[in-house]
PDB file of C-alpha atoms in Angstrom:
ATOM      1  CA  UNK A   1     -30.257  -1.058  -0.419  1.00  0.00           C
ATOM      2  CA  UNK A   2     -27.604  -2.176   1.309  1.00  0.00           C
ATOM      3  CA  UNK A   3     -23.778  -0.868   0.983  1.00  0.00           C
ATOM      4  CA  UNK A   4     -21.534  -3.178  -1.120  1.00  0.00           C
ATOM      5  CA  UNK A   5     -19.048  -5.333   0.949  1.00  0.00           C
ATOM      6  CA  UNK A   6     -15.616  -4.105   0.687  1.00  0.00           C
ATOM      7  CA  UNK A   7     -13.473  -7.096  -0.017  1.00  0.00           C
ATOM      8  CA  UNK A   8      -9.621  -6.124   0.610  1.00  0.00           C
ATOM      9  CA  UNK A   9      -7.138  -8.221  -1.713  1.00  0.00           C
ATOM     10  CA  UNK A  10      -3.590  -8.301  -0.166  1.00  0.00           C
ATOM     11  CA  UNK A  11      -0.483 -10.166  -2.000  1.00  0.00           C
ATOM     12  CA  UNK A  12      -0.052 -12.577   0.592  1.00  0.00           C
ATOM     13  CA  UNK A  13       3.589 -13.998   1.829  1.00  0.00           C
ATOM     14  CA  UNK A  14       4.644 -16.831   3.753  1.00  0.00           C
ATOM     15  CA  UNK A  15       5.657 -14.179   7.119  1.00  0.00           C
ATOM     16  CA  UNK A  16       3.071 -14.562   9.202  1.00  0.00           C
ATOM     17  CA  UNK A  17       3.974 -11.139   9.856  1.00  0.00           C
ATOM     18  CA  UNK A  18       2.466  -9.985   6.868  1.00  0.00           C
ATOM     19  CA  UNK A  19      -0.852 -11.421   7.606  1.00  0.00           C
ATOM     20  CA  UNK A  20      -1.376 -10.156  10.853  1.00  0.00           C
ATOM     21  CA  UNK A  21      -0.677  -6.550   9.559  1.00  0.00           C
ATOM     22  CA  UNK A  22      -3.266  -7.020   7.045  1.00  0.00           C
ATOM     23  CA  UNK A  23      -5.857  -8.306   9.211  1.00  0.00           C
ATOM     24  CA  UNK A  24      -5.274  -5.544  11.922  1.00  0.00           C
ATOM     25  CA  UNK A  25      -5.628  -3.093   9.175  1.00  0.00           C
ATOM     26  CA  UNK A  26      -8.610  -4.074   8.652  1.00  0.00           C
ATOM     27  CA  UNK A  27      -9.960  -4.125  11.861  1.00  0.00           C
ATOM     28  CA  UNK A  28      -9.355  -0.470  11.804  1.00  0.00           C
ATOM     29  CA  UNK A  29     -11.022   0.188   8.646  1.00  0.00           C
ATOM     30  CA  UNK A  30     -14.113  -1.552  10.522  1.00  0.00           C
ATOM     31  CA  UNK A  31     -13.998   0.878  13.393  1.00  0.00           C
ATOM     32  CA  UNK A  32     -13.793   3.567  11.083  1.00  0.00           C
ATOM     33  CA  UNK A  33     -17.188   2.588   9.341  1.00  0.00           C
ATOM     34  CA  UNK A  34     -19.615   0.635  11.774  1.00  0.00           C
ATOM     35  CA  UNK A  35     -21.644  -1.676   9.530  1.00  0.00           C
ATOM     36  CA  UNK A  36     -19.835  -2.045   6.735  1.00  0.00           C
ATOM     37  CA  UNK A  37     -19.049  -5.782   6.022  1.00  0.00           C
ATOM     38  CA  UNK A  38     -15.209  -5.875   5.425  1.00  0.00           C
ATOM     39  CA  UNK A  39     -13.720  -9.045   3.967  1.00  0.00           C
ATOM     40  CA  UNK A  40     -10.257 -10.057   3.239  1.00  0.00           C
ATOM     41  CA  UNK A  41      -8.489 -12.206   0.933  1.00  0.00           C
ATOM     42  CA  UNK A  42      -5.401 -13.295  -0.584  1.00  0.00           C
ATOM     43  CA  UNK A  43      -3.764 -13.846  -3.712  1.00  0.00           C
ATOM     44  CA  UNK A  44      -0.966 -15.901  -2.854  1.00  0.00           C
ATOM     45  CA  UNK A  45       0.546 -18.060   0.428  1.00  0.00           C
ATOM     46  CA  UNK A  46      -2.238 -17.107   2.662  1.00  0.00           C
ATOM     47  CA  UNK A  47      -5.847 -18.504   3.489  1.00  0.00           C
ATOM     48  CA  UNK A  48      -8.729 -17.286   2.312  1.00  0.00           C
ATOM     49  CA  UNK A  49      -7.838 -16.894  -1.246  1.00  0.00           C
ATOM     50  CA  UNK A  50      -9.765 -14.073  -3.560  1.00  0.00           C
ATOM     51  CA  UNK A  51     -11.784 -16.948  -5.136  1.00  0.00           C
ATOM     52  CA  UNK A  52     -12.526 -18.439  -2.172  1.00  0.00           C
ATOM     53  CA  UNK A  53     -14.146 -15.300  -0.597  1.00  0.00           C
ATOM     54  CA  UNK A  54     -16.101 -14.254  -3.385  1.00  0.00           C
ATOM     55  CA  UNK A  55     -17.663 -17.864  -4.003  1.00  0.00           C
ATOM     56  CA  UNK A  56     -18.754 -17.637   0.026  1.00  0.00           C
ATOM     57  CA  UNK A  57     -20.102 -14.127  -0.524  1.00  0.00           C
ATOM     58  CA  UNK A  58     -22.368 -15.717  -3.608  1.00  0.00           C
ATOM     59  CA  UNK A  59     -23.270 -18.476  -1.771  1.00  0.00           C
ATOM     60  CA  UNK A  60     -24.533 -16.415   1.123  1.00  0.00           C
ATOM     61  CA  UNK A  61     -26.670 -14.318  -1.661  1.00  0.00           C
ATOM     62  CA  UNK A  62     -24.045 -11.203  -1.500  1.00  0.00           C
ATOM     63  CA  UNK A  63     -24.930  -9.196  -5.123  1.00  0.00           C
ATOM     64  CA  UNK A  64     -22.562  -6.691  -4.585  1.00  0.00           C
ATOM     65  CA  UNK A  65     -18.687  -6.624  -4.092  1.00  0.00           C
ATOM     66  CA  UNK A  66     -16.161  -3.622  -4.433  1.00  0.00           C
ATOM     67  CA  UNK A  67     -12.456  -5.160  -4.901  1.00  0.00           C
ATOM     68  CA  UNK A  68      -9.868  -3.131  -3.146  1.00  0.00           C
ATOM     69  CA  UNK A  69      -6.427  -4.361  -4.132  1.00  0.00           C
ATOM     70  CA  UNK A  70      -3.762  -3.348  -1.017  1.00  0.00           C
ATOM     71  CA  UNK A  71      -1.579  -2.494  -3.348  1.00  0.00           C
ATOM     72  CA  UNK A  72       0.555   1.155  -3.697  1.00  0.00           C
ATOM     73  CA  UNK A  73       1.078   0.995  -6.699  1.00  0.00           C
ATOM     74  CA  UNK A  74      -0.682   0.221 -10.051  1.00  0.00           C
ATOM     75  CA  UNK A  75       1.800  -2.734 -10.977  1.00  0.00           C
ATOM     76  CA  UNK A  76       1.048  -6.255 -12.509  1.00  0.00           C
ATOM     77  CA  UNK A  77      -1.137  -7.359  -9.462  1.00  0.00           C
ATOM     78  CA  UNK A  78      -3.347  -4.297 -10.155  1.00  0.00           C
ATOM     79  CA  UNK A  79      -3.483  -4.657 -13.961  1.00  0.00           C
ATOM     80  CA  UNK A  80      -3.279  -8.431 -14.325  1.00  0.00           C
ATOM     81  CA  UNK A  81      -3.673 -10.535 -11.084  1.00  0.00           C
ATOM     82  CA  UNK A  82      -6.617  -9.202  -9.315  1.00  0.00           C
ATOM     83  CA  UNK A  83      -8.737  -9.126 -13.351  1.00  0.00           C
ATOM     84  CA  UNK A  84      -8.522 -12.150 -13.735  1.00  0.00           C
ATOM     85  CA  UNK A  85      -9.310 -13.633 -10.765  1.00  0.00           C
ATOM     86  CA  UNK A  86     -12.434 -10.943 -10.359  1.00  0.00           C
ATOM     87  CA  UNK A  87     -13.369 -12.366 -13.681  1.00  0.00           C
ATOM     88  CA  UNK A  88     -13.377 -15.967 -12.577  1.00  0.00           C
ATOM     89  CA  UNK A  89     -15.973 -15.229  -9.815  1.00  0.00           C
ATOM     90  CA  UNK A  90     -19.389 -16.687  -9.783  1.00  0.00           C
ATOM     91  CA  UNK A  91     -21.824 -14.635 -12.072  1.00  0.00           C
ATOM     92  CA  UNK A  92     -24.462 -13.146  -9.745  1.00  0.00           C
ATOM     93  CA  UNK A  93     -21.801 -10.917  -7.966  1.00  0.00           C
ATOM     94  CA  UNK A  94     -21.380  -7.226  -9.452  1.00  0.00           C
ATOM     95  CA  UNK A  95     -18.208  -6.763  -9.008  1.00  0.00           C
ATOM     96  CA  UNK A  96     -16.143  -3.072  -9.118  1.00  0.00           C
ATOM     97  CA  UNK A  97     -12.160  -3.114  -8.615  1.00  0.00           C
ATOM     98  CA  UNK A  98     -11.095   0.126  -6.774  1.00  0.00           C
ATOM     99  CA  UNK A  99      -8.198   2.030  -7.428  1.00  0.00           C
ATOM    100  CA  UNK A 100      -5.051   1.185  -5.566  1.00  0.00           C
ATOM    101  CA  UNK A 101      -4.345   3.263  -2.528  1.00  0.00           C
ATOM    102  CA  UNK A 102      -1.586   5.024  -3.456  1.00  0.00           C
ATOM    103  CA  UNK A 103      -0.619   7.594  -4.840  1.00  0.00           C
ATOM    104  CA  UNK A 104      -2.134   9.943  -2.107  1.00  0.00           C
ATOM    105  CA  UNK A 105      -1.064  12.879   0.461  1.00  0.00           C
ATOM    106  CA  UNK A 106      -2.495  10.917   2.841  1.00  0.00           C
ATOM    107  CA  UNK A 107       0.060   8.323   2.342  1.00  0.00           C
ATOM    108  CA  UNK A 108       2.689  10.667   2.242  1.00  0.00           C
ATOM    109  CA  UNK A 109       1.397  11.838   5.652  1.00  0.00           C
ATOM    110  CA  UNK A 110       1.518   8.453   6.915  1.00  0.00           C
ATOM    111  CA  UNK A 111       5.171   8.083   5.906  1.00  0.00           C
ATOM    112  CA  UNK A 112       6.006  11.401   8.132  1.00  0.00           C
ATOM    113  CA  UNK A 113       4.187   9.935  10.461  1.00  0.00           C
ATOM    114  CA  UNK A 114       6.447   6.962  10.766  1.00  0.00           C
ATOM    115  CA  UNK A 115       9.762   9.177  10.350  1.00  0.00           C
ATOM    116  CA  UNK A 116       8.394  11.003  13.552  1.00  0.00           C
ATOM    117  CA  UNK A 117       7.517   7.902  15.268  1.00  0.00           C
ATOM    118  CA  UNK A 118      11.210   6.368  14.566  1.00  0.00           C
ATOM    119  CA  UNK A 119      12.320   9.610  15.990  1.00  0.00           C
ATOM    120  CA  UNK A 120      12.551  12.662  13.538  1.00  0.00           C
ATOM    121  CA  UNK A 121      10.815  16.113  14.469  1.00  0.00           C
ATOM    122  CA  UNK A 122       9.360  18.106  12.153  1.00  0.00           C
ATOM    123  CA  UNK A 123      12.930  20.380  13.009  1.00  0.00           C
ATOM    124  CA  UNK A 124      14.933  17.330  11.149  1.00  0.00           C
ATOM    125  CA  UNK A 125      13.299  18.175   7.970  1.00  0.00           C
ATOM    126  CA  UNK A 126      15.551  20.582   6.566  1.00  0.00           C
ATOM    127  CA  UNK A 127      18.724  18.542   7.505  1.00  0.00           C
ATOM    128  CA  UNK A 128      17.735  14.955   6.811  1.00  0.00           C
ATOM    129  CA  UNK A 129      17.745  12.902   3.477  1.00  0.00           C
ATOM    130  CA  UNK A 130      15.124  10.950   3.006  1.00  0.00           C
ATOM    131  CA  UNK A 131      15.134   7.289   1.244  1.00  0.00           C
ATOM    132  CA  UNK A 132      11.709   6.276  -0.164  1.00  0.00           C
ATOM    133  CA  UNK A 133      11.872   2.644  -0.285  1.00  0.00           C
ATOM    134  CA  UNK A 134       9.641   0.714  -1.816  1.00  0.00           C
ATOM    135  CA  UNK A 135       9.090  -3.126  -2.942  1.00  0.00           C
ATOM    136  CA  UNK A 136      10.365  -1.836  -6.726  1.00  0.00           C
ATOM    137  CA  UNK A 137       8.321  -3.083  -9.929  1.00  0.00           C
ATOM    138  CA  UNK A 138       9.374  -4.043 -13.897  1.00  0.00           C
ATOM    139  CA  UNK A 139       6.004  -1.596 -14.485  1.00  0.00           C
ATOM    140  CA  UNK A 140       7.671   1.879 -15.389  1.00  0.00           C
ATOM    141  CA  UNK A 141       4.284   3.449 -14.645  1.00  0.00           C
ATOM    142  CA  UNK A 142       5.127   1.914 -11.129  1.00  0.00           C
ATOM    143  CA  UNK A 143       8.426   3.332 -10.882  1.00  0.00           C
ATOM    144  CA  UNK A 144       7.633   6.635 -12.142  1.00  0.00           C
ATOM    145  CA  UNK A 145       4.800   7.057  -9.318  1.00  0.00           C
ATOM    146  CA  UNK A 146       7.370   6.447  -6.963  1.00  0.00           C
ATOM    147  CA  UNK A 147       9.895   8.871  -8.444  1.00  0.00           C
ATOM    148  CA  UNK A 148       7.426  11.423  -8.885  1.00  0.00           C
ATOM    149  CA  UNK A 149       6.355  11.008  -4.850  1.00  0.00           C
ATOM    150  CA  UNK A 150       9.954  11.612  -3.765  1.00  0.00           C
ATOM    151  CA  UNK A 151      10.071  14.772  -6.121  1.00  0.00           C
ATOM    152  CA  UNK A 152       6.703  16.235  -4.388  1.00  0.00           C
ATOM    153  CA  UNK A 153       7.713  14.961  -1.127  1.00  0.00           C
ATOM    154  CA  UNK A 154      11.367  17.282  -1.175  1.00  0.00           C
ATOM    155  CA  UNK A 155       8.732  20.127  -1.264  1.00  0.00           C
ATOM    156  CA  UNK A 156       7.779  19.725   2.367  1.00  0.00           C
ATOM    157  CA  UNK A 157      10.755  21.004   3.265  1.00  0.00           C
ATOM    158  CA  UNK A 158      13.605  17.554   3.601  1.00  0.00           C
ATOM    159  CA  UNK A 159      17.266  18.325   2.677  1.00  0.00           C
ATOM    160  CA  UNK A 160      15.881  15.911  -0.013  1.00  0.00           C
ATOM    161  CA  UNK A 161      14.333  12.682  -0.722  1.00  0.00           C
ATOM    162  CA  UNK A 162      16.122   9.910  -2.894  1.00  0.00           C
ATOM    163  CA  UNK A 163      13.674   6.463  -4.284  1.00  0.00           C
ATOM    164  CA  UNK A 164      15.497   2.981  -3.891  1.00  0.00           C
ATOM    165  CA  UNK A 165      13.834  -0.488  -4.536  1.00  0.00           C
ATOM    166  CA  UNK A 166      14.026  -3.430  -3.181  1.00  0.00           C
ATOM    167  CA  UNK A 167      13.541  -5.576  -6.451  1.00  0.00           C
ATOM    168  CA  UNK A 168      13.440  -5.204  -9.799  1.00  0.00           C
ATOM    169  CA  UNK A 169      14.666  -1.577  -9.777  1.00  0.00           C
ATOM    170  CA  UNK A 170      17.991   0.454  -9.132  1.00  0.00           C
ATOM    171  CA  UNK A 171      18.844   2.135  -6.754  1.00  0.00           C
ATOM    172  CA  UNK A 172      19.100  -0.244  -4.052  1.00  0.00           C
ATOM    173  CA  UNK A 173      18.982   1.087  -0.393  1.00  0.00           C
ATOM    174  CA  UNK A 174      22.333   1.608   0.852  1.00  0.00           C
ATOM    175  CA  UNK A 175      23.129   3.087  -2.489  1.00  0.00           C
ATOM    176  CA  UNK A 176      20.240   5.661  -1.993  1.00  0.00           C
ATOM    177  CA  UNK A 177      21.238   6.350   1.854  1.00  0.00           C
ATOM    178  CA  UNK A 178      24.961   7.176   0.864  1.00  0.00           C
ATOM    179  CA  UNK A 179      24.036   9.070  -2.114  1.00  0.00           C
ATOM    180  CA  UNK A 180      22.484  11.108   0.773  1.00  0.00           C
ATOM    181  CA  UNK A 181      25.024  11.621   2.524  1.00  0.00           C
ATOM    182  CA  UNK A 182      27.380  12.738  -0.336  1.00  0.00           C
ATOM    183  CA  UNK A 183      24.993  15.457  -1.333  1.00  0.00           C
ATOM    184  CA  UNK A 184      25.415  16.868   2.460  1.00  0.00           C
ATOM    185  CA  UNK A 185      22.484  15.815   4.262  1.00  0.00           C
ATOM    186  CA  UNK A 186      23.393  15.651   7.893  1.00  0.00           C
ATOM    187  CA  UNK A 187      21.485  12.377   8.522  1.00  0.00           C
ATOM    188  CA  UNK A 188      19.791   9.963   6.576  1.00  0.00           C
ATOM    189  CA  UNK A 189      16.515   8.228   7.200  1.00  0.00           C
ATOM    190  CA  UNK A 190      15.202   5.329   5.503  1.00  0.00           C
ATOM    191  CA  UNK A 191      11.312   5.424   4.985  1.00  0.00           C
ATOM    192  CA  UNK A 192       9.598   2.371   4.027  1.00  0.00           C
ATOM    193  CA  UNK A 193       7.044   2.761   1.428  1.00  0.00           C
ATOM    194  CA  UNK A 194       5.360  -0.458   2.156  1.00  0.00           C
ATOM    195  CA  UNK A 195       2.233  -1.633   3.676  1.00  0.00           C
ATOM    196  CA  UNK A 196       3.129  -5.058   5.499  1.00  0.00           C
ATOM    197  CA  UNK A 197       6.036  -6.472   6.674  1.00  0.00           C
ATOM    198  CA  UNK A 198       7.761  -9.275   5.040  1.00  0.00           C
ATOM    199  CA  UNK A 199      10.888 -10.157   2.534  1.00  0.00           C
ATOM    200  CA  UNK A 200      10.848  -7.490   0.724  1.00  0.00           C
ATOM    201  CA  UNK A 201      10.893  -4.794   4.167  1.00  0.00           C
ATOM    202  CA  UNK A 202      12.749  -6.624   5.602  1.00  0.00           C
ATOM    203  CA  UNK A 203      15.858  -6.197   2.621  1.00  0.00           C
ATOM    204  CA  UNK A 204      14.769  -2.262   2.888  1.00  0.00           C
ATOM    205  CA  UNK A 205      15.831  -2.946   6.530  1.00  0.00           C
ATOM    206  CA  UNK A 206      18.890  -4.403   5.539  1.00  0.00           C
ATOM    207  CA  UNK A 207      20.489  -1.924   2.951  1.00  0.00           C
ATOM    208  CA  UNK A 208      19.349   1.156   5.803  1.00  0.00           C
ATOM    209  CA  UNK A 209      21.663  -0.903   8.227  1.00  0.00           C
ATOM    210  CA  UNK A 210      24.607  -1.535   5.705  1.00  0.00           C
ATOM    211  CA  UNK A 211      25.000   1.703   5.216  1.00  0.00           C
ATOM    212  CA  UNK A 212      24.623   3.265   8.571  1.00  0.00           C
ATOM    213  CA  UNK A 213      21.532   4.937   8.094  1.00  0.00           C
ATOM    214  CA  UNK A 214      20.534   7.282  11.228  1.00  0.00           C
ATOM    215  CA  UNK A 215      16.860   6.344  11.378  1.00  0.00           C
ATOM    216  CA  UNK A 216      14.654   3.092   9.818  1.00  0.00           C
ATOM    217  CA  UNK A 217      10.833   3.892   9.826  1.00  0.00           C
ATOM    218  CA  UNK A 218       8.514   1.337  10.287  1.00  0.00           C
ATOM    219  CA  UNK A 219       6.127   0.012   7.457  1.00  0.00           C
ATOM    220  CA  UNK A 220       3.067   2.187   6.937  1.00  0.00           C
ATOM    221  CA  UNK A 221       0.757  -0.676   8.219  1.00  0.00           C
ATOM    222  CA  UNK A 222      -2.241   0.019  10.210  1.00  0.00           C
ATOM    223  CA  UNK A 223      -1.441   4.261  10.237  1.00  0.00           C
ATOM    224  CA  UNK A 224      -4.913   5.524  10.653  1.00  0.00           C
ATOM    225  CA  UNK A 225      -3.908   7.450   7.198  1.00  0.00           C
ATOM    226  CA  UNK A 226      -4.182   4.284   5.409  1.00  0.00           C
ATOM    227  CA  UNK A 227      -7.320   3.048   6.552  1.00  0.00           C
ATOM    228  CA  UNK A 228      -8.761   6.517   5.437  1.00  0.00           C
ATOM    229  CA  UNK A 229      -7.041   6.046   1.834  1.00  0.00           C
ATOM    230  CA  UNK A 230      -8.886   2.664   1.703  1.00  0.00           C
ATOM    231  CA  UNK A 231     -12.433   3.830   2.707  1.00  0.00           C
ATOM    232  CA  UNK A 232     -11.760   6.946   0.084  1.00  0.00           C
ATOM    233  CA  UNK A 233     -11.177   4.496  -2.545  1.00  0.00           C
ATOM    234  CA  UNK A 234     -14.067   2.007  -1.742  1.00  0.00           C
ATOM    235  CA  UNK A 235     -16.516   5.137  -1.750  1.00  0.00           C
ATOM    236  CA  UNK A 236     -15.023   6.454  -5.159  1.00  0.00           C
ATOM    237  CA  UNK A 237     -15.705   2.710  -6.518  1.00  0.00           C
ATOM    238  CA  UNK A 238     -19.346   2.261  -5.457  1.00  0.00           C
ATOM    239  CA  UNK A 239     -20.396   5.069  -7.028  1.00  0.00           C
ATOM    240  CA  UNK A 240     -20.973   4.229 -10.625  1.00  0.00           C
ATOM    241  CA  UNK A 241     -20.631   7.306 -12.024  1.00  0.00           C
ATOM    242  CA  UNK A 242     -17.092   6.120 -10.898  1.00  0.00           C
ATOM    243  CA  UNK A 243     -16.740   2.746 -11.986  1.00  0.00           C
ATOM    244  CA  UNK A 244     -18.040   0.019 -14.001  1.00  0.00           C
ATOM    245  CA  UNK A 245     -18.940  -3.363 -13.150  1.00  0.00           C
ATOM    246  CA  UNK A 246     -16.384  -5.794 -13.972  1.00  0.00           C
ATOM    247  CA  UNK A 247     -19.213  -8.621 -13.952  1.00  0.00           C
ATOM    248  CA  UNK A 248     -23.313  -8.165 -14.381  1.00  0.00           C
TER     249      UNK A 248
END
């Protein structure tokens, strides 16, 4: 019997930027597992749509599907968006929504990972402030994930590690990055919690520059930690001790 195709549901945006990081995410989650069938589709601004994909799948006599959203976060994509377009799709499919990727020490990795990249050593730790910045969210589920990341995060040994948000959500960046360096921290890095860039980055970009933060990571993108998050939480869906169809 053959494995379900993983169909990965990103946001979309009008940067093209965005896009590309998606679909060269991807591409790494296919050299990670040969013969798999990986699709991709998005919700908004970009070609293919969700629908669009799962009526080709159908067509081509695909009976199951496990729905990946490329999300961080279990916001109002996770818990609205991506239902109700799963529920829309053509009958035959069995369909099974995965979890979101995050939260996950894998992640976490992946954002050290970054810092180091952007020019930290694991040395910086104890004197650097850390900003987690991420999109931001009305969900307070959403928001406490995040706060609850920075708290387990201080533990690995930074000076300490503030949230911001970049919508929705207080603080802001710059805010964050000089309420580091009022506590004392001897530098101040800004680490994007966000998979793609695009608006939203690129105001987390923004605030880190306003108010002279030492180091900017880059996005989490195609980290090799992320495209083991994603295959983890497209082998916890297909089992179904694990999950439940959305659609028979």
């Amino acid at each position: 019997m053959p494995e379900p195709v993983l169909l990965v549901i990103a946001h979309g945006s009008r940067d093209p930027r965005h896009a590309a990081t998606v679909h060269a995410l991807v591409r790494r989650v296919r050299a990670r597992r040969p013969g798999l069938r990986v699709e991709t589709g998005f919700l908004d601004f970009t070609i293919p749509s969700v629908s669009g994909v799962l009526e080709s799948l159908a067509a081509e006599g695909v009976r199951d599907v496990v729905a990946l959203p490329l999300l961080l976060t279990r916001a109002f994509h996770a818990k609205s968006d991506i239902p109700a377009v799963l529920n829309e799709a053509p009958a035959r499919l069995r369909i099974r929504q995965a979890e979101v990727l995050g939260p996950s020490p894998l992640l976490t990795a992946a954002l050290e990972r970054r810092l180091y990249e952007a020019g930290l050593s694991p040395a910086d730790k104890s004197s650097t402030g850390v900003v987690l910045a991420s999109a931001g969210s009305t969900d307070p589920e959403a928001i406490a994930v995040i706060a609850e990341i920075a708290r387990e995060w201080r533990r690995a040994g930074w000076c300490a590690v503030r949230p911001a948000f970049a919508s929705a959500s207080l603080p802001r960046t710059d805010d964050a990055v000089r309420e580091l360096r009022a506590l004392g921290c001897a530098q101040v890095a800004v680490a994007p919690y966000v998979l793609a860039p695009g608006f939203l980055p690129d105001r987390i970009a923004r605030g880190a520059a306003d108010a002279d933060a030492d180091v900017l990571a880059d996005v989490l993108g195609t980290a090799p930690e992320v495209a083991r998050v994603l295959l983890s939480r497209y082998d916890e869906a297909r089992l179904p001790a694990l999950a439940a169809p959305l659609s028979a």
